[in-house]
């Protein structure tokens, strides 16, 4: 497996911040996407925007693996906190991902990926551990913010009402956060056998205030945190290590 690392950002502000950490990146355009190939802390890195939603994210992940040869993948972004105590500014590291809007019942159980026999896809333990350490390190000096580790759920819907959150909590009580891409990238990585990790800054509580100050949060909190976390993971990962 290639040691090239794919880094997918959900938000343009995050990608811009990543590019500043890459001294030698060059641009390739494909599929309406801008893909940046270069180095970060001596690692071969390919960085791109996921685009919003599961289809866009799947295309990006597939391109990075099949066209750019990445052998491991990190995904950063923002998400709505839906688990108890998962607050704005906290960081959630995924151990598994699920598509909350996948429903091929009655042919398959609710949430199950048809043909796969599973509904949850596990992240790479090694990358997840590295992200957890990086998240702790990144939040280190700030007071009150926490790192959570567990289930992130994805669907093609910006969740922004208390009723929707309650419905998700009822059917997936261990879900910590909701977003729109992670489980799609997980499915691509599963199909290609590529280890991956997903980390999200909590931008909102997925309730009726979810849109408030969203862009400001991305610019001022989520992007610097994403850069710090990826940088910290790369600092501790050997460029020749294949996890
Ligand atoms: N409403 C925002 C952005 C919408 S897209 C705007 O006006 O710009 C939201 C992005 O953030 C997606 O990439 C998604 O993965 C993530 N996200 C953050 N909070 C979310 C929530 N409550 N529900 C779903 N996705 C969320």
Tab-separated table of N, CA and C in Angstrom, residues 44-192:
chain	number	residue	atom	x	y	z
A	44	UNK	N	4.536	12.660	1.476
A	44	UNK	CA	3.848	12.913	0.206
A	44	UNK	C	2.366	13.062	0.492
A	45	UNK	N	1.790	14.191	0.079
A	45	UNK	CA	0.415	14.508	0.439
A	45	UNK	C	-0.374	14.925	-0.797
A	46	UNK	N	-1.632	14.497	-0.842
A	46	UNK	CA	-2.551	14.953	-1.891
A	46	UNK	C	-3.765	15.537	-1.169
A	47	UNK	N	-4.017	16.837	-1.393
A	47	UNK	CA	-5.093	17.507	-0.650
A	47	UNK	C	-6.181	17.981	-1.602
A	48	UNK	N	-7.422	17.852	-1.172
A	48	UNK	CA	-8.546	18.286	-2.018
A	48	UNK	C	-9.753	18.604	-1.148
A	49	UNK	N	-10.681	19.330	-1.757
A	49	UNK	CA	-11.979	19.578	-1.108
A	49	UNK	C	-12.885	18.382	-1.363
A	50	UNK	N	-13.673	18.030	-0.367
A	50	UNK	CA	-14.598	16.911	-0.590
A	50	UNK	C	-15.772	17.339	-1.455
A	51	UNK	N	-16.171	18.598	-1.325
A	51	UNK	CA	-17.487	18.992	-1.815
A	51	UNK	C	-18.487	18.581	-0.754
A	52	UNK	N	-19.666	19.185	-0.784
A	52	UNK	CA	-20.640	18.902	0.271
A	52	UNK	C	-21.552	17.751	-0.138
A	53	UNK	N	-21.773	16.836	0.771
A	53	UNK	CA	-22.684	15.717	0.540
A	53	UNK	C	-21.951	14.431	0.190
A	54	UNK	N	-22.701	13.328	0.234
A	54	UNK	CA	-22.079	12.010	0.120
A	54	UNK	C	-21.558	11.714	-1.282
A	55	UNK	N	-22.288	12.139	-2.300
A	55	UNK	CA	-21.830	11.834	-3.658
A	55	UNK	C	-20.540	12.579	-3.968
A	56	UNK	N	-20.538	13.885	-3.690
A	56	UNK	CA	-19.339	14.687	-3.960
A	56	UNK	C	-18.142	14.124	-3.210
A	57	UNK	N	-18.354	13.761	-1.955
A	57	UNK	CA	-17.254	13.236	-1.136
A	57	UNK	C	-16.755	11.904	-1.676
A	58	UNK	N	-17.674	11.064	-2.161
A	58	UNK	CA	-17.267	9.758	-2.702
A	58	UNK	C	-16.418	9.937	-3.953
A	59	UNK	N	-16.807	10.884	-4.791
A	59	UNK	CA	-16.039	11.119	-6.021
A	59	UNK	C	-14.624	11.565	-5.657
A	60	UNK	N	-14.535	12.503	-4.735
A	60	UNK	CA	-13.211	12.997	-4.350
A	60	UNK	C	-12.356	11.876	-3.778
A	61	UNK	N	-12.923	11.085	-2.882
A	61	UNK	CA	-12.147	10.006	-2.254
A	61	UNK	C	-11.705	8.988	-3.307
A	62	UNK	N	-12.596	8.658	-4.231
A	62	UNK	CA	-12.260	7.683	-5.270
A	62	UNK	C	-11.128	8.203	-6.154
A	63	UNK	N	-11.223	9.482	-6.533
A	63	UNK	CA	-10.161	10.082	-7.353
A	63	UNK	C	-8.812	10.026	-6.645
A	64	UNK	N	-8.816	10.407	-5.375
A	64	UNK	CA	-7.548	10.452	-4.645
A	64	UNK	C	-6.911	9.063	-4.569
A	65	UNK	N	-7.743	8.048	-4.412
A	65	UNK	CA	-7.214	6.685	-4.295
A	65	UNK	C	-6.847	6.127	-5.673
A	66	UNK	N	-7.802	6.196	-6.609
A	66	UNK	CA	-7.609	5.488	-7.883
A	66	UNK	C	-6.718	6.264	-8.857
A	67	UNK	N	-6.776	7.605	-8.822
A	67	UNK	CA	-6.041	8.405	-9.783
A	67	UNK	C	-4.722	8.929	-9.207
A	68	UNK	N	-4.744	9.254	-7.891
A	68	UNK	CA	-3.552	9.861	-7.292
A	68	UNK	C	-2.804	8.894	-6.368
A	69	UNK	N	-3.294	7.678	-6.260
A	69	UNK	CA	-2.551	6.623	-5.566
A	69	UNK	C	-2.363	6.810	-4.071
A	70	UNK	N	-3.310	7.478	-3.394
A	70	UNK	CA	-3.108	7.608	-1.947
A	70	UNK	C	-3.405	6.268	-1.267
A	71	UNK	N	-2.611	5.965	-0.257
A	71	UNK	CA	-2.741	4.679	0.433
A	71	UNK	C	-3.278	4.823	1.832
A	72	UNK	N	-3.554	6.036	2.244
A	72	UNK	CA	-4.205	6.308	3.527
A	72	UNK	C	-4.847	7.681	3.427
A	73	UNK	N	-5.867	7.894	4.231
A	73	UNK	CA	-6.666	9.094	4.028
A	73	UNK	C	-7.127	9.714	5.347
A	74	UNK	N	-7.029	11.029	5.420
A	74	UNK	CA	-7.569	11.749	6.585
A	74	UNK	C	-8.649	12.695	6.092
A	75	UNK	N	-9.702	12.806	6.883
A	75	UNK	CA	-10.792	13.689	6.495
A	75	UNK	C	-11.108	14.628	7.659
A	76	UNK	N	-11.066	15.941	7.383
A	76	UNK	CA	-11.373	16.919	8.431
A	76	UNK	C	-12.583	17.754	8.017
A	77	UNK	N	-13.263	18.328	8.994
A	77	UNK	CA	-14.399	19.181	8.671
A	77	UNK	C	-15.114	19.618	9.933
A	78	UNK	N	-16.330	20.095	9.743
A	78	UNK	CA	-17.156	20.479	10.884
A	78	UNK	C	-18.396	19.593	10.920
A	79	UNK	N	-19.046	19.564	12.071
A	79	UNK	CA	-20.225	18.710	12.226
A	79	UNK	C	-21.115	19.286	13.307
A	80	UNK	N	-22.350	18.818	13.324
A	80	UNK	CA	-23.283	19.186	14.382
A	80	UNK	C	-23.161	18.181	15.522
A	81	UNK	N	-23.105	18.671	16.731
A	81	UNK	CA	-23.008	17.776	17.900
A	81	UNK	C	-24.399	17.279	18.267
A	82	UNK	N	-24.579	15.963	18.353
A	82	UNK	CA	-25.891	15.443	18.761
A	82	UNK	C	-25.797	14.532	19.982
A	83	UNK	N	-24.587	14.118	20.354
A	83	UNK	CA	-24.431	13.300	21.561
A	83	UNK	C	-24.525	14.184	22.787
A	84	UNK	N	-24.895	13.585	23.943
A	84	UNK	CA	-24.961	14.386	25.157
A	84	UNK	C	-23.579	14.962	25.486
A	85	UNK	N	-23.529	16.240	25.752
A	85	UNK	CA	-22.264	16.861	26.152
A	85	UNK	C	-21.314	17.151	25.006
A	86	UNK	N	-21.749	16.934	23.765
A	86	UNK	CA	-20.874	17.259	22.627
A	86	UNK	C	-21.158	18.705	22.224
A	87	UNK	N	-20.290	19.612	22.643
A	87	UNK	CA	-20.571	21.043	22.567
A	87	UNK	C	-19.801	21.721	21.436
A	88	UNK	N	-20.260	22.897	21.051
A	88	UNK	CA	-19.571	23.702	20.038
A	88	UNK	C	-18.129	23.951	20.487
A	89	UNK	N	-17.191	23.716	19.566
A	89	UNK	CA	-15.769	23.877	19.880
A	89	UNK	C	-15.102	22.568	20.263
A	90	UNK	N	-15.896	21.562	20.653
A	90	UNK	CA	-15.332	20.237	20.937
A	90	UNK	C	-14.863	19.597	19.635
A	91	UNK	N	-14.081	18.536	19.772
A	91	UNK	CA	-13.619	17.790	18.590
A	91	UNK	C	-14.094	16.349	18.719
A	92	UNK	N	-14.625	15.808	17.623
A	92	UNK	CA	-15.053	14.403	17.617
A	92	UNK	C	-14.167	13.627	16.647
A	93	UNK	N	-13.564	12.565	17.149
A	93	UNK	CA	-12.769	11.652	16.323
A	93	UNK	C	-13.621	10.404	16.112
A	94	UNK	N	-13.798	10.011	14.854
A	94	UNK	CA	-14.676	8.865	14.569
A	94	UNK	C	-13.953	7.540	14.771
A	95	UNK	N	-14.642	6.603	15.428
A	95	UNK	CA	-14.176	5.208	15.427
A	95	UNK	C	-14.981	4.423	14.396
A	96	UNK	N	-16.204	4.909	14.111
A	96	UNK	CA	-17.013	4.282	13.070
A	96	UNK	C	-17.973	5.316	12.486
A	97	UNK	N	-18.428	5.010	11.247
A	97	UNK	CA	-19.320	5.932	10.534
A	97	UNK	C	-20.493	5.174	9.946
A	98	UNK	N	-21.620	5.869	9.867
A	98	UNK	CA	-22.850	5.241	9.363
A	98	UNK	C	-23.639	6.270	8.574
A	99	UNK	N	-24.328	5.828	7.512
A	99	UNK	CA	-25.195	6.732	6.750
A	99	UNK	C	-26.580	6.712	7.394
A	100	UNK	N	-26.949	7.813	8.039
A	100	UNK	CA	-28.228	7.802	8.755
A	100	UNK	C	-29.424	7.844	7.812
A	101	UNK	N	-29.176	8.216	6.534
A	101	UNK	CA	-30.291	8.260	5.577
A	101	UNK	C	-30.306	7.053	4.636
A	102	UNK	N	-29.474	6.043	4.917
A	102	UNK	CA	-29.520	4.816	4.107
A	102	UNK	C	-30.690	3.964	4.600
A	103	UNK	N	-31.623	3.684	3.710
A	103	UNK	CA	-32.788	2.889	4.119
A	103	UNK	C	-33.322	2.107	2.923
A	104	UNK	N	-32.841	0.859	2.782
A	104	UNK	CA	-33.322	-0.018	1.715
A	104	UNK	C	-34.267	-1.073	2.295
A	105	UNK	N	-34.894	-0.736	3.446
A	105	UNK	CA	-35.863	-1.661	4.034
A	105	UNK	C	-37.118	-1.668	3.143
A	106	UNK	N	-37.858	-2.762	3.037
A	106	UNK	CA	-37.650	-3.981	3.830
A	106	UNK	C	-36.666	-4.974	3.216
A	107	UNK	N	-36.013	-4.616	2.110
A	107	UNK	CA	-35.082	-5.569	1.512
A	107	UNK	C	-33.870	-5.809	2.418
A	108	UNK	N	-33.424	-4.734	3.057
A	108	UNK	CA	-32.276	-4.813	3.963
A	108	UNK	C	-32.644	-4.066	5.233
A	109	UNK	N	-32.044	-4.445	6.368
A	109	UNK	CA	-32.341	-3.704	7.594
A	109	UNK	C	-31.986	-2.228	7.436
A	110	UNK	N	-32.730	-1.385	8.106
A	110	UNK	CA	-32.461	0.052	8.118
A	110	UNK	C	-30.981	0.323	8.373
A	111	UNK	N	-30.395	1.234	7.611
A	111	UNK	CA	-28.996	1.677	7.716
A	111	UNK	C	-27.980	0.698	7.126
A	112	UNK	N	-28.402	-0.525	6.825
A	112	UNK	CA	-27.426	-1.484	6.295
A	112	UNK	C	-27.029	-1.099	4.875
A	113	UNK	N	-25.738	-1.262	4.554
A	113	UNK	CA	-25.262	-0.995	3.202
A	113	UNK	C	-25.590	-2.211	2.348
A	114	UNK	N	-26.486	-2.061	1.382
A	114	UNK	CA	-26.887	-3.216	0.584
A	114	UNK	C	-25.662	-3.894	-0.039
A	115	UNK	N	-25.611	-5.212	0.092
A	115	UNK	CA	-24.497	-5.963	-0.472
A	115	UNK	C	-23.307	-6.090	0.445
A	116	UNK	N	-23.304	-5.325	1.507
A	116	UNK	CA	-22.164	-5.316	2.417
A	116	UNK	C	-22.441	-6.042	3.741
A	117	UNK	N	-23.727	-6.069	4.116
A	117	UNK	CA	-24.086	-6.751	5.365
A	117	UNK	C	-23.685	-6.015	6.625
A	118	UNK	N	-23.291	-4.752	6.499
A	118	UNK	CA	-22.941	-3.950	7.679
A	118	UNK	C	-23.553	-2.556	7.529
A	119	UNK	N	-23.705	-1.877	8.643
A	119	UNK	CA	-24.171	-0.497	8.569
A	119	UNK	C	-23.088	0.477	9.044
A	120	UNK	N	-22.170	-0.017	9.854
A	120	UNK	CA	-21.120	0.852	10.398
A	120	UNK	C	-19.772	0.470	9.800
A	121	UNK	N	-18.984	1.450	9.461
A	121	UNK	CA	-17.645	1.189	8.918
A	121	UNK	C	-16.622	1.738	9.907
A	122	UNK	N	-15.703	0.872	10.306
A	122	UNK	CA	-14.703	1.266	11.312
A	122	UNK	C	-13.556	2.027	10.657
A	123	UNK	N	-13.041	3.006	11.385
A	123	UNK	CA	-11.857	3.742	10.937
A	123	UNK	C	-10.608	2.933	11.289
A	124	UNK	N	-9.467	3.364	10.756
A	124	UNK	CA	-8.197	2.724	11.095
A	124	UNK	C	-7.869	3.008	12.558
A	125	UNK	N	-7.648	1.960	13.380
A	125	UNK	CA	-7.317	2.213	14.785
A	125	UNK	C	-6.074	3.090	14.935
A	126	UNK	N	-5.063	2.860	14.096
A	126	UNK	CA	-3.820	3.627	14.245
A	126	UNK	C	-4.033	5.103	13.904
A	127	UNK	N	-4.725	5.392	12.804
A	127	UNK	CA	-4.967	6.801	12.441
A	127	UNK	C	-5.901	7.464	13.449
A	128	UNK	N	-6.861	6.698	13.946
A	128	UNK	CA	-7.804	7.239	14.926
A	128	UNK	C	-7.087	7.595	16.222
A	129	UNK	N	-6.201	6.714	16.624
A	129	UNK	CA	-5.412	6.988	17.827
A	129	UNK	C	-4.555	8.245	17.616
A	130	UNK	N	-3.939	8.326	16.443
A	130	UNK	CA	-3.101	9.496	16.142
A	130	UNK	C	-3.940	10.778	16.145
A	131	UNK	N	-5.162	10.703	15.609
A	131	UNK	CA	-6.037	11.885	15.592
A	131	UNK	C	-6.478	12.271	17.002
A	132	UNK	N	-6.746	11.258	17.822
A	132	UNK	CA	-7.142	11.541	19.210
A	132	UNK	C	-6.040	12.295	19.945
A	133	UNK	N	-4.810	11.806	19.788
A	133	UNK	CA	-3.662	12.463	20.430
A	133	UNK	C	-3.526	13.884	19.900
A	134	UNK	N	-3.692	14.021	18.575
A	134	UNK	CA	-3.548	15.329	17.945
A	134	UNK	C	-4.645	16.281	18.425
A	135	UNK	N	-5.863	15.755	18.580
A	135	UNK	CA	-6.977	16.590	19.035
A	135	UNK	C	-6.754	17.053	20.471
A	136	UNK	N	-6.299	16.137	21.316
A	136	UNK	CA	-6.003	16.495	22.714
A	136	UNK	C	-4.944	17.589	22.744
A	137	UNK	N	-3.909	17.385	21.945
A	137	UNK	CA	-2.803	18.320	21.882
A	137	UNK	C	-3.296	19.695	21.408
A	138	UNK	N	-4.182	19.682	20.406
A	138	UNK	CA	-4.686	20.932	19.823
A	138	UNK	C	-5.568	21.695	20.811
A	139	UNK	N	-6.398	20.972	21.538
A	139	UNK	CA	-7.274	21.642	22.511
A	139	UNK	C	-6.554	21.926	23.820
A	140	UNK	N	-5.358	21.346	23.944
A	140	UNK	CA	-4.601	21.360	25.202
A	140	UNK	C	-4.727	22.586	26.069
A	141	UNK	N	-4.503	23.756	25.481
A	141	UNK	CA	-4.430	24.949	26.315
A	141	UNK	C	-5.793	25.611	26.533
A	142	UNK	N	-6.789	25.216	25.736
A	142	UNK	CA	-8.085	25.881	25.890
A	142	UNK	C	-8.883	25.221	27.009
A	143	UNK	N	-9.659	25.999	27.671
A	143	UNK	CA	-10.420	25.493	28.808
A	143	UNK	C	-11.795	25.018	28.373
A	144	UNK	N	-12.216	23.894	28.895
A	144	UNK	CA	-13.611	23.481	28.753
A	144	UNK	C	-13.943	22.692	27.512
A	145	UNK	N	-13.098	22.723	26.468
A	145	UNK	CA	-13.428	21.967	25.266
A	145	UNK	C	-12.910	20.548	25.381
A	146	UNK	N	-13.657	19.606	24.772
A	146	UNK	CA	-13.334	18.195	24.975
A	146	UNK	C	-13.171	17.450	23.654
A	147	UNK	N	-12.451	16.343	23.748
A	147	UNK	CA	-12.327	15.437	22.609
A	147	UNK	C	-13.230	14.235	22.878
A	148	UNK	N	-14.083	13.900	21.918
A	148	UNK	CA	-14.967	12.733	22.032
A	148	UNK	C	-14.553	11.728	20.960
A	149	UNK	N	-14.778	10.467	21.228
A	149	UNK	CA	-14.406	9.436	20.262
A	149	UNK	C	-15.567	8.461	20.114
A	150	UNK	N	-15.996	8.201	18.878
A	150	UNK	CA	-17.099	7.255	18.705
A	150	UNK	C	-17.753	7.384	17.346
A	151	UNK	N	-19.064	7.185	17.328
A	151	UNK	CA	-19.832	7.121	16.070
A	151	UNK	C	-20.150	8.515	15.507
A	152	UNK	N	-19.823	8.713	14.216
A	152	UNK	CA	-20.280	9.900	13.478
A	152	UNK	C	-21.244	9.410	12.402
A	153	UNK	N	-22.368	10.107	12.245
A	153	UNK	CA	-23.340	9.702	11.226
A	153	UNK	C	-23.409	10.769	10.131
A	154	UNK	N	-23.641	10.292	8.896
A	154	UNK	CA	-23.650	11.190	7.739
A	154	UNK	C	-24.930	11.009	6.938
A	155	UNK	N	-25.356	12.083	6.301
A	155	UNK	CA	-26.523	12.006	5.429
A	155	UNK	C	-26.583	13.257	4.578
A	156	UNK	N	-27.359	13.196	3.504
A	156	UNK	CA	-27.451	14.341	2.600
A	156	UNK	C	-28.478	15.349	3.089
A	157	UNK	N	-28.255	15.848	4.284
A	157	UNK	CA	-29.183	16.823	4.865
A	157	UNK	C	-28.441	17.617	5.930
A	158	UNK	N	-28.553	18.938	5.874
A	158	UNK	CA	-28.026	19.767	6.959
A	158	UNK	C	-29.050	19.719	8.084
A	159	UNK	N	-28.685	19.099	9.190
A	159	UNK	CA	-29.630	18.888	10.291
A	159	UNK	C	-29.704	20.168	11.126
A	160	UNK	N	-30.890	20.751	11.175
A	160	UNK	CA	-30.994	22.051	11.841
A	160	UNK	C	-32.343	22.228	12.536
A	161	UNK	N	-32.802	21.170	13.194
A	161	UNK	CA	-33.982	21.345	14.036
A	161	UNK	C	-33.927	20.337	15.188
A	162	UNK	N	-34.502	20.754	16.276
A	162	UNK	CA	-34.516	19.911	17.467
A	162	UNK	C	-35.221	18.577	17.176
A	163	UNK	N	-36.290	18.634	16.372
A	163	UNK	CA	-37.041	17.411	16.064
A	163	UNK	C	-36.168	16.397	15.318
A	164	UNK	N	-35.378	16.895	14.353
A	164	UNK	CA	-34.501	15.982	13.604
A	164	UNK	C	-33.441	15.373	14.520
A	165	UNK	N	-32.917	16.186	15.404
A	165	UNK	CA	-31.901	15.676	16.335
A	165	UNK	C	-32.504	14.599	17.220
A	166	UNK	N	-33.716	14.859	17.712
A	166	UNK	CA	-34.350	13.869	18.584
A	166	UNK	C	-34.597	12.562	17.839
A	167	UNK	N	-34.983	12.649	16.574
A	167	UNK	CA	-35.210	11.429	15.787
A	167	UNK	C	-33.900	10.652	15.613
A	168	UNK	N	-32.809	11.369	15.333
A	168	UNK	CA	-31.508	10.694	15.184
A	168	UNK	C	-31.075	10.062	16.498
A	169	UNK	N	-31.279	10.797	17.593
A	169	UNK	CA	-30.879	10.267	18.905
A	169	UNK	C	-31.669	9.016	19.249
A	170	UNK	N	-32.947	9.001	18.852
A	170	UNK	CA	-33.792	7.848	19.183
A	170	UNK	C	-33.348	6.608	18.416
A	171	UNK	N	-32.983	6.782	17.144
A	171	UNK	CA	-32.627	5.581	16.382
A	171	UNK	C	-31.147	5.224	16.460
A	172	UNK	N	-30.314	6.204	16.800
A	172	UNK	CA	-28.868	5.947	16.895
A	172	UNK	C	-28.345	6.596	18.179
A	173	UNK	N	-28.657	5.989	19.326
A	173	UNK	CA	-28.378	6.658	20.605
A	173	UNK	C	-26.900	6.929	20.868
A	174	UNK	N	-26.000	6.178	20.214
A	174	UNK	CA	-24.578	6.427	20.478
A	174	UNK	C	-23.932	7.400	19.486
A	175	UNK	N	-24.730	7.984	18.590
A	175	UNK	CA	-24.142	8.934	17.632
A	175	UNK	C	-23.680	10.199	18.354
A	176	UNK	N	-22.456	10.610	18.077
A	176	UNK	CA	-21.911	11.809	18.721
A	176	UNK	C	-22.120	13.045	17.866
A	177	UNK	N	-22.042	12.876	16.540
A	177	UNK	CA	-22.093	14.048	15.660
A	177	UNK	C	-22.715	13.676	14.323
A	178	UNK	N	-23.271	14.687	13.664
A	178	UNK	CA	-23.881	14.475	12.346
A	178	UNK	C	-23.232	15.426	11.342
A	179	UNK	N	-22.930	14.874	10.163
A	179	UNK	CA	-22.378	15.691	9.073
A	179	UNK	C	-22.833	15.087	7.748
A	180	UNK	N	-22.178	15.457	6.646
A	180	UNK	CA	-22.741	15.104	5.344
A	180	UNK	C	-21.798	14.319	4.431
A	181	UNK	N	-20.634	13.910	4.922
A	181	UNK	CA	-19.660	13.258	4.031
A	181	UNK	C	-18.943	12.031	4.591
A	182	UNK	N	-18.685	12.014	5.876
A	182	UNK	CA	-17.750	11.039	6.449
A	182	UNK	C	-18.046	9.594	6.103
A	183	UNK	N	-19.301	9.168	6.218
A	183	UNK	CA	-19.627	7.757	5.986
A	183	UNK	C	-19.465	7.379	4.521
A	184	UNK	N	-19.576	8.367	3.639
A	184	UNK	CA	-19.379	8.102	2.211
A	184	UNK	C	-17.904	7.826	1.936
A	185	UNK	N	-17.051	8.658	2.506
A	185	UNK	CA	-15.612	8.454	2.348
A	185	UNK	C	-15.206	7.118	2.959
A	186	UNK	N	-15.837	6.781	4.076
A	186	UNK	CA	-15.556	5.502	4.734
A	186	UNK	C	-15.876	4.334	3.803
A	187	UNK	N	-16.985	4.443	3.092
A	187	UNK	CA	-17.390	3.342	2.204
A	187	UNK	C	-16.414	3.189	1.034
A	188	UNK	N	-15.953	4.308	0.504
A	188	UNK	CA	-14.958	4.249	-0.569
A	188	UNK	C	-13.676	3.594	-0.047
A	189	UNK	N	-13.238	4.027	1.126
A	189	UNK	CA	-12.003	3.470	1.697
A	189	UNK	C	-12.156	1.984	1.997
A	190	UNK	N	-13.334	1.581	2.430
A	190	UNK	CA	-13.588	0.159	2.676
A	190	UNK	C	-13.451	-0.625	1.374
A	191	UNK	N	-14.071	-0.131	0.320
A	191	UNK	CA	-14.029	-0.836	-0.965
A	191	UNK	C	-12.602	-0.972	-1.497
A	192	UNK	N	-11.786	0.080	-1.276
A	192	UNK	CA	-10.421	0.055	-1.816
A	192	UNK	C	-9.397	-0.468	-0.806
